[in-house]
CSV table of C-alpha atoms in Angstrom, one decimal:
chain,number,residue,atom,x,y,z
A,1440,UNK,CA,-66.4,189.8,-132.1
A,1441,UNK,CA,-63.5,191.3,-130.2
A,1442,UNK,CA,-64.1,193.0,-126.9
A,1443,UNK,CA,-62.7,196.2,-128.4
A,1444,UNK,CA,-65.7,196.2,-130.7
A,1445,UNK,CA,-68.3,195.2,-128.2
A,1446,UNK,CA,-67.1,197.5,-125.4
A,1447,UNK,CA,-67.9,196.8,-121.8
A,1448,UNK,CA,-71.3,198.5,-122.1
A,1449,UNK,CA,-72.3,195.8,-124.5
A,1450,UNK,CA,-72.1,193.1,-121.9
A,1451,UNK,CA,-75.0,192.7,-119.6
A,1452,UNK,CA,-74.3,192.3,-115.9
A,1453,UNK,CA,-73.7,188.6,-115.0
A,1454,UNK,CA,-73.7,187.7,-118.6
A,1455,UNK,CA,-70.4,185.9,-118.3
A,1456,UNK,CA,-70.4,183.3,-115.6
A,1457,UNK,CA,-67.4,181.4,-114.2
A,1458,UNK,CA,-68.4,178.3,-116.2
A,1459,UNK,CA,-68.0,180.3,-119.4
A,1460,UNK,CA,-64.3,180.8,-118.7
A,1461,UNK,CA,-62.1,177.7,-119.2
A,1462,UNK,CA,-59.9,176.8,-116.3
A,1463,UNK,CA,-56.7,177.4,-118.2
A,1464,UNK,CA,-57.9,180.6,-119.9
A,1465,UNK,CA,-56.7,183.0,-117.2
A,1466,UNK,CA,-53.0,182.7,-117.0
A,1467,UNK,CA,-50.6,184.4,-114.7
A,1468,UNK,CA,-49.4,186.5,-117.6
A,1469,UNK,CA,-52.9,188.0,-117.7
A,1470,UNK,CA,-53.0,188.8,-114.0
A,1471,UNK,CA,-49.4,189.9,-113.5
A,1472,UNK,CA,-50.5,193.5,-113.1
A,1473,UNK,CA,-52.8,192.7,-110.2
A,1474,UNK,CA,-51.0,193.3,-106.9
A,1475,UNK,CA,-51.4,190.4,-104.4
A,1476,UNK,CA,-50.2,191.5,-101.0
A,1477,UNK,CA,-50.2,189.3,-97.9
A,1478,UNK,CA,-50.8,192.4,-95.8
A,1479,UNK,CA,-54.3,194.0,-95.8
A,1480,UNK,CA,-52.9,197.5,-95.0
A,1481,UNK,CA,-49.6,199.2,-95.6
A,1482,UNK,CA,-46.7,198.0,-93.4
A,1483,UNK,CA,-45.5,201.6,-93.1
A,1484,UNK,CA,-47.5,204.1,-91.2
A,1485,UNK,CA,-47.5,207.7,-92.5
A,1486,UNK,CA,-45.2,206.9,-95.4
A,1487,UNK,CA,-47.0,209.8,-97.2
A,1488,UNK,CA,-45.8,212.2,-94.4
A,1489,UNK,CA,-49.3,213.6,-94.1
A,1490,UNK,CA,-49.6,213.5,-90.3
A,1491,UNK,CA,-47.4,215.8,-88.3
A,1492,UNK,CA,-49.0,216.1,-84.8
A,1493,UNK,CA,-45.9,217.6,-83.2
A,1494,UNK,CA,-45.7,220.5,-85.6
A,1495,UNK,CA,-44.6,221.3,-89.1
A,1496,UNK,CA,-41.2,222.8,-88.5
A,1497,UNK,CA,-38.4,222.5,-85.9
A,1498,UNK,CA,-35.2,224.5,-86.1
A,1499,UNK,CA,-31.8,224.1,-84.5
A,1500,UNK,CA,-31.8,220.3,-84.3
A,1501,UNK,CA,-28.6,218.9,-83.2
A,1502,UNK,CA,-29.8,215.9,-81.2
A,1503,UNK,CA,-32.2,213.0,-81.7
A,1504,UNK,CA,-36.0,212.9,-81.4
A,1505,UNK,CA,-39.3,213.2,-83.2
A,1506,UNK,CA,-39.9,216.6,-84.7
A,1507,UNK,CA,-42.4,216.8,-87.6
A,1508,UNK,CA,-43.9,213.9,-89.6
A,1509,UNK,CA,-45.2,211.2,-87.2
A,1510,UNK,CA,-43.3,207.9,-86.9
A,1511,UNK,CA,-40.2,209.2,-88.6
A,1512,UNK,CA,-37.5,210.0,-85.9
A,1513,UNK,CA,-34.3,211.8,-86.2
A,1514,UNK,CA,-31.2,210.1,-84.9
A,1515,UNK,CA,-28.3,212.5,-84.5
A,1516,UNK,CA,-25.9,210.9,-82.2
A,1517,UNK,CA,-22.2,210.9,-81.3
A,1518,UNK,CA,-20.3,214.1,-81.8
A,1519,UNK,CA,-21.7,217.2,-83.5
A,1520,UNK,CA,-22.8,216.4,-87.1
A,1521,UNK,CA,-24.4,219.7,-88.1
A,1522,UNK,CA,-27.4,221.7,-87.2
A,1523,UNK,CA,-30.7,221.0,-89.0
A,1524,UNK,CA,-34.1,222.4,-89.6
A,1525,UNK,CA,-36.8,219.7,-90.2
A,1526,UNK,CA,-40.0,220.6,-91.9
A,1527,UNK,CA,-43.1,218.9,-93.1
A,1528,UNK,CA,-43.2,220.4,-96.6
A,1529,UNK,CA,-46.3,221.0,-98.7
A,1530,UNK,CA,-45.7,219.9,-102.3
A,1531,UNK,CA,-47.2,221.6,-105.3
A,1532,UNK,CA,-45.0,220.4,-108.2
A,1533,UNK,CA,-42.4,217.8,-109.1
A,1534,UNK,CA,-42.6,214.1,-109.8
A,1535,UNK,CA,-43.4,213.1,-106.2
A,1536,UNK,CA,-46.4,215.5,-106.2
A,1537,UNK,CA,-47.4,214.2,-109.6
A,1538,UNK,CA,-47.4,210.7,-108.1
A,1539,UNK,CA,-49.9,211.8,-105.5
A,1540,UNK,CA,-47.9,213.0,-102.6
A,1541,UNK,CA,-48.7,216.4,-101.1
A,1542,UNK,CA,-46.4,216.3,-98.1
A,1543,UNK,CA,-42.8,215.4,-97.5
A,1544,UNK,CA,-40.2,215.4,-94.7
A,1545,UNK,CA,-37.3,217.8,-95.3
A,1546,UNK,CA,-33.9,218.1,-93.5
A,1547,UNK,CA,-32.3,221.4,-94.2
A,1548,UNK,CA,-28.7,221.8,-93.0
A,1549,UNK,CA,-28.1,225.1,-91.3
A,1550,UNK,CA,-24.7,224.6,-89.7
A,1551,UNK,CA,-22.4,222.5,-91.9
A,1552,UNK,CA,-19.9,219.8,-90.8
A,1553,UNK,CA,-17.5,218.8,-93.6
A,1554,UNK,CA,-15.6,216.4,-91.5
A,1555,UNK,CA,-17.8,214.4,-89.1
A,1556,UNK,CA,-16.1,212.8,-86.1
A,1557,UNK,CA,-15.8,209.1,-86.4
A,1558,UNK,CA,-18.7,208.3,-84.0
A,1559,UNK,CA,-21.1,210.9,-85.3
A,1560,UNK,CA,-24.2,210.1,-87.4
A,1561,UNK,CA,-27.3,211.7,-88.8
A,1562,UNK,CA,-30.1,209.5,-90.0
A,1563,UNK,CA,-33.9,209.3,-90.2
A,1564,UNK,CA,-35.3,206.2,-88.5
A,1565,UNK,CA,-38.6,204.3,-88.7
A,1566,UNK,CA,-39.3,201.5,-86.2
A,1567,UNK,CA,-41.7,198.7,-86.9
A,1568,UNK,CA,-43.3,196.8,-84.1
A,1569,UNK,CA,-42.3,193.1,-84.2
A,1570,UNK,CA,-45.9,191.9,-84.0
A,1571,UNK,CA,-46.6,193.7,-87.3
A,1572,UNK,CA,-43.7,191.9,-89.1
A,1573,UNK,CA,-44.5,188.3,-88.4
A,1574,UNK,CA,-45.5,187.8,-92.0
A,1575,UNK,CA,-41.8,188.3,-93.0
A,1576,UNK,CA,-41.0,185.0,-91.3
A,1577,UNK,CA,-37.5,186.1,-90.7
A,1578,UNK,CA,-35.3,183.6,-88.9
A,1579,UNK,CA,-37.0,180.7,-90.7
A,1580,UNK,CA,-36.5,178.8,-94.0
A,1581,UNK,CA,-39.6,180.5,-95.3
A,1582,UNK,CA,-38.3,184.1,-94.8
A,1583,UNK,CA,-39.6,186.7,-97.2
A,1584,UNK,CA,-37.7,189.2,-99.2
A,1585,UNK,CA,-38.9,192.8,-99.0
A,1586,UNK,CA,-38.9,195.8,-101.3
A,1587,UNK,CA,-38.5,199.4,-100.1
A,1588,UNK,CA,-39.5,202.3,-102.3
A,1589,UNK,CA,-39.6,206.0,-101.8
A,1590,UNK,CA,-39.3,209.4,-103.4
A,1591,UNK,CA,-36.1,211.3,-102.6
A,1592,UNK,CA,-34.9,214.8,-103.4
A,1593,UNK,CA,-31.4,215.8,-102.2
A,1594,UNK,CA,-29.0,218.6,-103.0
A,1595,UNK,CA,-26.0,216.3,-102.7
A,1596,UNK,CA,-25.7,213.7,-105.4
A,1597,UNK,CA,-24.1,210.4,-104.9
A,1598,UNK,CA,-24.5,207.2,-102.8
A,1599,UNK,CA,-26.9,207.0,-99.9
A,1600,UNK,CA,-27.6,204.1,-97.7
A,1601,UNK,CA,-30.7,202.5,-96.1
A,1602,UNK,CA,-30.1,200.1,-93.3
A,1603,UNK,CA,-32.4,197.6,-91.7
A,1604,UNK,CA,-31.6,196.4,-88.3
A,1605,UNK,CA,-33.3,193.6,-86.2
A,1606,UNK,CA,-32.6,194.1,-82.5
A,1607,UNK,CA,-34.0,190.6,-81.6
A,1608,UNK,CA,-31.3,188.9,-83.8
A,1609,UNK,CA,-28.7,191.7,-83.7
A,1610,UNK,CA,-28.5,191.4,-87.5
A,1611,UNK,CA,-28.6,194.0,-90.2
A,1612,UNK,CA,-28.6,194.6,-93.9
A,1613,UNK,CA,-27.8,197.8,-95.9
A,1614,UNK,CA,-28.7,198.7,-99.4
A,1615,UNK,CA,-27.2,201.6,-101.4
A,1616,UNK,CA,-29.0,203.9,-103.8
A,1617,UNK,CA,-27.8,206.9,-105.9
A,1618,UNK,CA,-29.1,210.4,-106.0
A,1619,UNK,CA,-28.3,211.3,-109.6
A,1620,UNK,CA,-29.6,214.8,-110.0
A,1621,UNK,CA,-29.4,217.6,-107.5
A,1622,UNK,CA,-32.6,218.9,-106.0
A,1623,UNK,CA,-34.8,216.7,-108.2
A,1624,UNK,CA,-37.4,214.2,-107.1
A,1625,UNK,CA,-36.2,210.6,-107.9
A,1626,UNK,CA,-38.0,207.4,-107.3
A,1627,UNK,CA,-36.0,204.6,-105.7
A,1628,UNK,CA,-36.8,200.9,-105.3
A,1629,UNK,CA,-34.5,198.9,-103.1
A,1630,UNK,CA,-34.6,195.1,-102.7
A,1631,UNK,CA,-33.7,193.6,-99.3
A,1632,UNK,CA,-33.0,189.9,-99.2
A,1633,UNK,CA,-34.7,187.4,-96.9
A,1634,UNK,CA,-33.0,186.5,-93.7
A,1635,UNK,CA,-33.3,182.8,-92.9
A,1636,UNK,CA,-30.8,182.9,-90.1
A,1637,UNK,CA,-30.7,184.3,-86.6
A,1638,UNK,CA,-33.5,184.8,-84.1
A,1639,UNK,CA,-37.0,185.3,-85.3
A,1640,UNK,CA,-38.6,188.7,-84.9
A,1641,UNK,CA,-40.3,188.7,-81.4
A,1642,UNK,CA,-44.1,188.8,-81.7
A,1643,UNK,CA,-44.5,191.7,-79.4
A,1644,UNK,CA,-44.8,195.5,-79.2
A,1645,UNK,CA,-41.1,196.2,-79.2
A,1646,UNK,CA,-39.0,197.1,-82.3
A,1647,UNK,CA,-38.9,194.3,-84.8
A,1648,UNK,CA,-37.0,196.2,-87.5
A,1649,UNK,CA,-35.4,199.6,-87.4
A,1650,UNK,CA,-35.1,201.2,-90.8
A,1651,UNK,CA,-32.5,203.9,-91.1
A,1652,UNK,CA,-32.0,206.4,-93.9
A,1653,UNK,CA,-28.5,207.7,-93.8
A,1654,UNK,CA,-27.8,211.4,-94.2
A,1655,UNK,CA,-24.3,211.8,-92.8
A,1656,UNK,CA,-22.0,209.4,-91.1
A,1657,UNK,CA,-18.6,209.3,-89.4
A,1658,UNK,CA,-16.0,206.8,-90.3
A,1659,UNK,CA,-17.1,204.3,-87.5
A,1660,UNK,CA,-20.1,203.6,-89.8
A,1661,UNK,CA,-18.4,203.7,-93.2
A,1662,UNK,CA,-15.0,202.1,-92.8
A,1663,UNK,CA,-15.9,198.4,-93.6
A,1664,UNK,CA,-17.7,196.7,-96.4
A,1665,UNK,CA,-21.4,197.4,-96.9
A,1666,UNK,CA,-23.4,194.5,-95.6
A,1667,UNK,CA,-25.7,193.9,-98.6
A,1668,UNK,CA,-26.9,190.6,-97.2
A,1669,UNK,CA,-28.2,190.0,-93.6
A,1670,UNK,CA,-25.3,189.4,-91.2
A,1671,UNK,CA,-24.4,190.1,-87.6
A,1672,UNK,CA,-24.6,193.8,-87.1
A,1673,UNK,CA,-21.3,195.6,-87.4
A,1674,UNK,CA,-21.2,199.4,-87.3
A,1675,UNK,CA,-18.4,199.7,-89.8
A,1676,UNK,CA,-20.4,197.9,-92.4
A,1677,UNK,CA,-23.6,199.8,-92.0
A,1678,UNK,CA,-23.3,203.0,-94.1
A,1679,UNK,CA,-20.3,202.4,-96.3
A,1680,UNK,CA,-20.3,204.9,-99.2
A,1681,UNK,CA,-22.8,207.3,-97.6
A,1682,UNK,CA,-22.3,210.9,-98.9
A,1683,UNK,CA,-22.1,213.7,-96.4
A,1684,UNK,CA,-25.3,215.6,-96.7
A,1685,UNK,CA,-24.1,217.7,-93.8
A,1686,UNK,CA,-21.1,219.3,-95.6
A,1687,UNK,CA,-22.9,222.5,-96.7
A,1688,UNK,CA,-25.7,224.8,-95.5
A,1689,UNK,CA,-27.0,224.7,-99.1
A,1690,UNK,CA,-27.9,221.0,-98.6
A,1691,UNK,CA,-31.4,219.7,-98.3
A,1692,UNK,CA,-32.5,216.1,-98.0
A,1693,UNK,CA,-36.2,215.4,-98.6
A,1694,UNK,CA,-38.3,212.2,-98.6
A,1695,UNK,CA,-41.9,211.0,-99.1
A,1696,UNK,CA,-43.9,208.1,-100.4
A,1697,UNK,CA,-42.1,205.5,-98.2
A,1698,UNK,CA,-43.5,202.1,-98.9
A,1699,UNK,CA,-42.4,198.6,-97.8
A,1700,UNK,CA,-43.7,195.5,-99.6
A,1701,UNK,CA,-43.3,191.8,-98.9
A,1702,UNK,CA,-41.6,190.3,-101.9
A,1703,UNK,CA,-39.1,191.3,-104.6
A,1704,UNK,CA,-40.3,193.9,-107.1
A,1705,UNK,CA,-38.9,196.3,-109.6
A,1706,UNK,CA,-40.1,199.8,-110.3
A,1707,UNK,CA,-42.2,198.2,-113.1
A,1708,UNK,CA,-43.8,195.5,-111.0
A,1709,UNK,CA,-44.1,197.2,-107.6
A,1710,UNK,CA,-47.7,197.4,-106.4
A,1711,UNK,CA,-48.9,201.0,-106.1
A,1712,UNK,CA,-48.6,203.0,-102.8
A,1713,UNK,CA,-51.6,202.4,-100.6
A,1714,UNK,CA,-52.9,205.9,-99.9
A,1715,UNK,CA,-55.1,206.0,-96.8
A,1716,UNK,CA,-57.5,208.6,-95.6
A,1717,UNK,CA,-56.1,211.2,-93.3
A,1718,UNK,CA,-58.3,209.9,-90.5
A,1719,UNK,CA,-57.1,206.4,-90.8
A,1720,UNK,CA,-53.5,207.5,-91.0
A,1721,UNK,CA,-53.9,209.8,-87.9
A,1722,UNK,CA,-55.4,207.0,-85.9
A,1723,UNK,CA,-52.6,204.7,-86.7
A,1724,UNK,CA,-50.0,207.3,-85.7
A,1725,UNK,CA,-51.9,207.9,-82.4
A,1726,UNK,CA,-50.9,204.4,-81.2
A,1727,UNK,CA,-47.4,206.0,-80.8
A,1728,UNK,CA,-48.1,209.7,-80.1
A,1729,UNK,CA,-51.1,211.8,-79.3
A,1730,UNK,CA,-51.3,215.5,-78.8
A,1731,UNK,CA,-54.4,216.7,-77.0
A,1732,UNK,CA,-54.6,220.4,-77.5
A,1733,UNK,CA,-56.9,223.3,-77.2
A,1734,UNK,CA,-57.8,225.5,-80.2
A,1735,UNK,CA,-56.9,229.2,-79.9
A,1736,UNK,CA,-58.5,230.8,-76.9
A,1737,UNK,CA,-60.7,227.8,-76.0
A,1738,UNK,CA,-60.0,225.6,-73.1
A,1739,UNK,CA,-60.6,221.8,-73.1
A,1740,UNK,CA,-62.4,220.0,-70.3
A,1741,UNK,CA,-60.6,216.6,-70.2
A,1742,UNK,CA,-61.9,214.7,-67.2
A,1743,UNK,CA,-64.1,214.8,-64.1
A,1744,UNK,CA,-61.7,214.6,-61.2
A,1745,UNK,CA,-63.1,213.3,-57.9
A,1746,UNK,CA,-61.6,214.8,-54.7
A,1747,UNK,CA,-59.8,212.8,-52.0
A,1748,UNK,CA,-62.5,212.6,-49.2
A,1749,UNK,CA,-59.7,213.1,-46.7
A,1750,UNK,CA,-58.2,216.1,-48.5
A,1751,UNK,CA,-60.3,218.1,-50.9
A,1752,UNK,CA,-57.3,219.9,-52.4
A,1753,UNK,CA,-56.4,216.6,-54.1
A,1754,UNK,CA,-58.4,215.0,-56.9
A,1755,UNK,CA,-58.0,212.3,-59.5
A,1756,UNK,CA,-59.8,211.4,-62.7
A,1757,UNK,CA,-59.5,209.5,-66.0
A,1758,UNK,CA,-59.3,210.5,-69.6
A,1759,UNK,CA,-59.9,207.8,-72.2
A,1760,UNK,CA,-57.9,207.8,-75.4
A,1761,UNK,CA,-59.6,207.1,-78.7
A,1762,UNK,CA,-56.7,204.8,-79.8
A,1763,UNK,CA,-55.0,202.5,-77.4
A,1764,UNK,CA,-51.3,203.3,-77.2
A,1765,UNK,CA,-48.4,200.9,-77.7
A,1766,UNK,CA,-47.1,201.2,-74.2
A,1767,UNK,CA,-47.2,203.5,-71.1
A,1768,UNK,CA,-46.7,207.0,-72.5
A,1769,UNK,CA,-44.4,209.8,-71.5
A,1770,UNK,CA,-46.6,212.9,-70.8
A,1771,UNK,CA,-45.5,216.4,-71.4
A,1772,UNK,CA,-47.7,219.4,-70.6
A,1773,UNK,CA,-47.2,222.6,-72.5
A,1774,UNK,CA,-49.2,225.4,-70.9
A,1775,UNK,CA,-51.4,225.1,-67.9
A,1776,UNK,CA,-54.3,223.0,-66.5
A,1777,UNK,CA,-56.8,224.2,-63.9
A,1778,UNK,CA,-59.4,222.6,-61.6
A,1779,UNK,CA,-62.7,223.9,-62.8
A,1780,UNK,CA,-65.9,223.9,-60.8
A,1781,UNK,CA,-69.3,225.5,-61.0
A,1782,UNK,CA,-68.5,229.2,-60.6
A,1783,UNK,CA,-64.8,229.3,-61.1
A,1784,UNK,CA,-61.6,227.4,-61.1
A,1785,UNK,CA,-58.5,226.8,-59.0
A,1786,UNK,CA,-55.0,227.1,-60.1
A,1787,UNK,CA,-52.9,224.1,-59.3
A,1788,UNK,CA,-49.7,223.7,-57.3
A,1789,UNK,CA,-49.1,220.4,-59.0
A,1790,UNK,CA,-50.5,218.0,-61.5
A,1791,UNK,CA,-49.7,214.6,-62.8
A,1792,UNK,CA,-50.5,212.2,-65.5
A,1793,UNK,CA,-50.1,208.4,-65.6
A,1794,UNK,CA,-50.5,206.1,-68.5
A,1795,UNK,CA,-49.2,202.7,-67.8
A,1796,UNK,CA,-50.0,199.3,-69.2
A,1797,UNK,CA,-52.9,197.5,-67.4
A,1798,UNK,CA,-51.8,195.0,-64.9
A,1799,UNK,CA,-54.5,192.5,-65.6
A,1800,UNK,CA,-54.4,189.8,-68.1
A,1801,UNK,CA,-51.5,189.7,-70.6
A,1802,UNK,CA,-52.2,193.0,-72.4
A,1803,UNK,CA,-49.3,195.3,-72.1
A,1804,UNK,CA,-49.8,197.2,-75.3
A,1805,UNK,CA,-53.3,198.5,-75.0
A,1806,UNK,CA,-53.0,201.6,-72.9
A,1807,UNK,CA,-55.9,203.9,-73.3
A,1808,UNK,CA,-56.5,205.5,-69.9
A,1809,UNK,CA,-54.8,208.7,-68.8
A,1810,UNK,CA,-55.1,209.2,-65.0
A,1811,UNK,CA,-55.2,212.9,-64.2
A,1812,UNK,CA,-54.1,214.1,-60.8
A,1813,UNK,CA,-54.5,217.7,-59.4
A,1814,UNK,CA,-53.3,219.4,-56.3
A,1815,UNK,CA,-54.6,222.8,-55.4
A,1816,UNK,CA,-52.4,224.9,-53.2
A,1817,UNK,CA,-55.4,225.9,-50.9
A,1818,UNK,CA,-58.0,223.6,-49.6
A,1819,UNK,CA,-61.6,223.9,-51.0
A,1820,UNK,CA,-65.0,222.4,-50.6
A,1821,UNK,CA,-65.4,220.9,-54.1
A,1822,UNK,CA,-65.8,217.1,-54.1
A,1823,UNK,CA,-65.5,217.0,-57.9
A,1824,UNK,CA,-63.8,219.3,-60.4
A,1825,UNK,CA,-63.1,219.4,-64.1
A,1826,UNK,CA,-59.6,218.8,-65.2
A,1827,UNK,CA,-59.3,221.6,-67.7
A,1828,UNK,CA,-56.6,222.2,-70.2
A,1829,UNK,CA,-56.3,225.9,-70.6
A,1830,UNK,CA,-56.2,227.9,-73.8
A,1831,UNK,CA,-53.2,227.5,-76.0
A,1832,UNK,CA,-52.1,224.5,-74.0
A,1833,UNK,CA,-51.4,220.9,-75.0
A,1834,UNK,CA,-50.8,217.5,-73.4
A,1835,UNK,CA,-48.6,215.2,-75.4
A,1836,UNK,CA,-48.4,211.5,-74.9
A,1837,UNK,CA,-45.4,209.7,-76.4
A,1838,UNK,CA,-45.2,205.9,-76.7
A,1839,UNK,CA,-42.9,205.9,-79.7
A,1840,UNK,CA,-40.5,203.0,-80.2
B,1200,UNK,CA,-35.0,213.4,-74.2
B,1201,UNK,CA,-33.0,211.1,-76.3
B,1202,UNK,CA,-30.0,210.1,-74.3
B,1203,UNK,CA,-28.8,210.2,-70.7
B,1204,UNK,CA,-26.9,213.4,-71.2
B,1205,UNK,CA,-30.2,215.1,-71.9
B,1206,UNK,CA,-31.4,214.4,-68.3
B,1207,UNK,CA,-30.8,217.1,-65.6
B,1208,UNK,CA,-32.7,215.5,-62.8
B,1209,UNK,CA,-35.3,212.7,-62.1
B,1210,UNK,CA,-37.7,212.7,-59.2
B,1211,UNK,CA,-40.3,210.2,-58.2
B,1212,UNK,CA,-43.7,211.8,-58.7
B,1213,UNK,CA,-46.2,211.8,-55.8
B,1214,UNK,CA,-49.5,210.9,-57.5
B,1215,UNK,CA,-51.4,212.5,-54.6
B,1216,UNK,CA,-53.8,209.9,-53.3
B,1217,UNK,CA,-54.2,206.2,-54.0
B,1218,UNK,CA,-51.6,206.0,-56.7
B,1219,UNK,CA,-51.6,202.8,-58.7
B,1220,UNK,CA,-48.3,203.3,-60.4
B,1221,UNK,CA,-45.0,205.1,-60.0
B,1222,UNK,CA,-44.1,207.7,-62.4
B,1223,UNK,CA,-41.0,209.8,-62.7
B,1224,UNK,CA,-40.8,213.6,-63.3
B,1225,UNK,CA,-37.8,214.3,-65.5
B,1226,UNK,CA,-36.3,217.7,-66.0
B,1227,UNK,CA,-34.1,217.9,-69.1
B,1228,UNK,CA,-31.2,220.3,-69.8
B,1229,UNK,CA,-33.5,222.9,-71.2
B,1230,UNK,CA,-35.7,222.7,-68.1
B,1231,UNK,CA,-38.6,221.0,-69.9
B,1232,UNK,CA,-40.5,218.6,-67.7
B,1233,UNK,CA,-41.9,215.3,-68.7
B,1234,UNK,CA,-43.6,212.5,-66.7
B,1235,UNK,CA,-42.4,209.0,-67.5
B,1236,UNK,CA,-44.2,205.8,-66.6
B,1237,UNK,CA,-42.7,202.9,-64.9
B,1238,UNK,CA,-42.9,200.8,-68.1
B,1239,UNK,CA,-40.0,198.9,-69.6
B,1240,UNK,CA,-41.4,199.4,-73.1
B,1241,UNK,CA,-41.3,203.2,-72.7
B,1242,UNK,CA,-38.1,204.5,-74.4
B,1243,UNK,CA,-37.7,207.3,-71.9
B,1244,UNK,CA,-37.9,205.0,-69.0
B,1245,UNK,CA,-35.1,202.9,-70.5
B,1246,UNK,CA,-33.0,206.1,-70.7
B,1247,UNK,CA,-33.8,206.8,-67.0
B,1248,UNK,CA,-32.6,203.3,-66.1
B,1249,UNK,CA,-29.4,203.9,-68.1
B,1250,UNK,CA,-29.0,207.3,-66.3
B,1251,UNK,CA,-29.2,205.5,-63.0
B,1252,UNK,CA,-26.8,202.8,-64.1
B,1253,UNK,CA,-24.4,205.6,-65.0
B,1254,UNK,CA,-24.3,206.5,-61.3
B,1255,UNK,CA,-27.1,209.1,-61.0
B,1256,UNK,CA,-29.8,209.0,-58.3
B,1257,UNK,CA,-33.5,209.5,-58.6
B,1258,UNK,CA,-34.8,211.9,-56.0
B,1259,UNK,CA,-37.6,210.8,-53.7
B,1260,UNK,CA,-41.0,212.5,-53.9
B,1261,UNK,CA,-41.7,215.5,-51.6
């Protein structure tokens, strides 16, 4: 009797044992739809653009930095190449939304540049740590191919380029894709070849591969021949054919669902995007950036600071991070902190933060202690105080690549 | 801070008492202040080193 007749409810649990299936009965043709990944979790972090700790919108962007969606940096360098507003968009329709993506990263041109200077460029970068890419085996005879996929919606139709660059080997490879229809979500699958030559990717916490999505480029990056196989990095061969998404203030460029897989796939064979819980995604992002902030009118008590016994106006404490950071972090305070004690608080004449790699052992990428320093302008008699982040204040820790 | 042109000034930071590490207080062209650790894997520290190599000087702590 055929299974279609029996139905799965007609088979008792454990009724079919391994011995009941002939060794040659299950062929690769029958398992071709089952994804077999060498990686347990996605290689990309925040490819769904769900996490945006820094904020959901930044206007007047002319330079580089990290603005909205975590892990995806903006690289505007060289001469002026337009002004941009970057937003984390909430999706409610379209093919990307229908594929399960509720957020995206959008670049909106607000000052156009129809003729970029030769050395100018605008791109979105994602940097992988080298120790997370050892499974690619680049620089060896066993090097793996990779497949990059994503949803893209752009006003400007035509050729766009994604470049992968390996700093350790100073080698790169660029693959073109075409935006066919204006302002319409399109799904792209790009195959990057294996690189058996050059230095291996260093097994450490520095950049192993920098992935760059071209948006607009000057001729220094477009005047050669596109490097569609891995080769010594040459700027002129990096973004050949890239359309100028900066040539009109009507232009938008939007991306989500960014996924990198080990192996060569087509859109028909690519394993599905590995959606993660928001909490898992956030924790992974916090290896690179953490924003400790107060909610509304509340203040946040961060650490117990002990006073210098020789000078009670000075104190020092520690704040432990939930997720160890990649390296020592740059700290930026927005707002104010105070030294709180039973009965009041002191304003500070100075404060400091230090997050450096531990000096013991060989761990240089597990920074999870923030030292907090406070200096009150007037001496006091408190031997311990609470390092308090005041209402509407935040402390950002940045260890991005 | 993304490039050396973004830096207005850099000053060693006095971590009050018993400091275990040096950090640098950076003021950017928009007068934003950030504190950068002495860590070669920190991208802002690399920019400070490039800024110094470009002929600029880090101010000593007060």
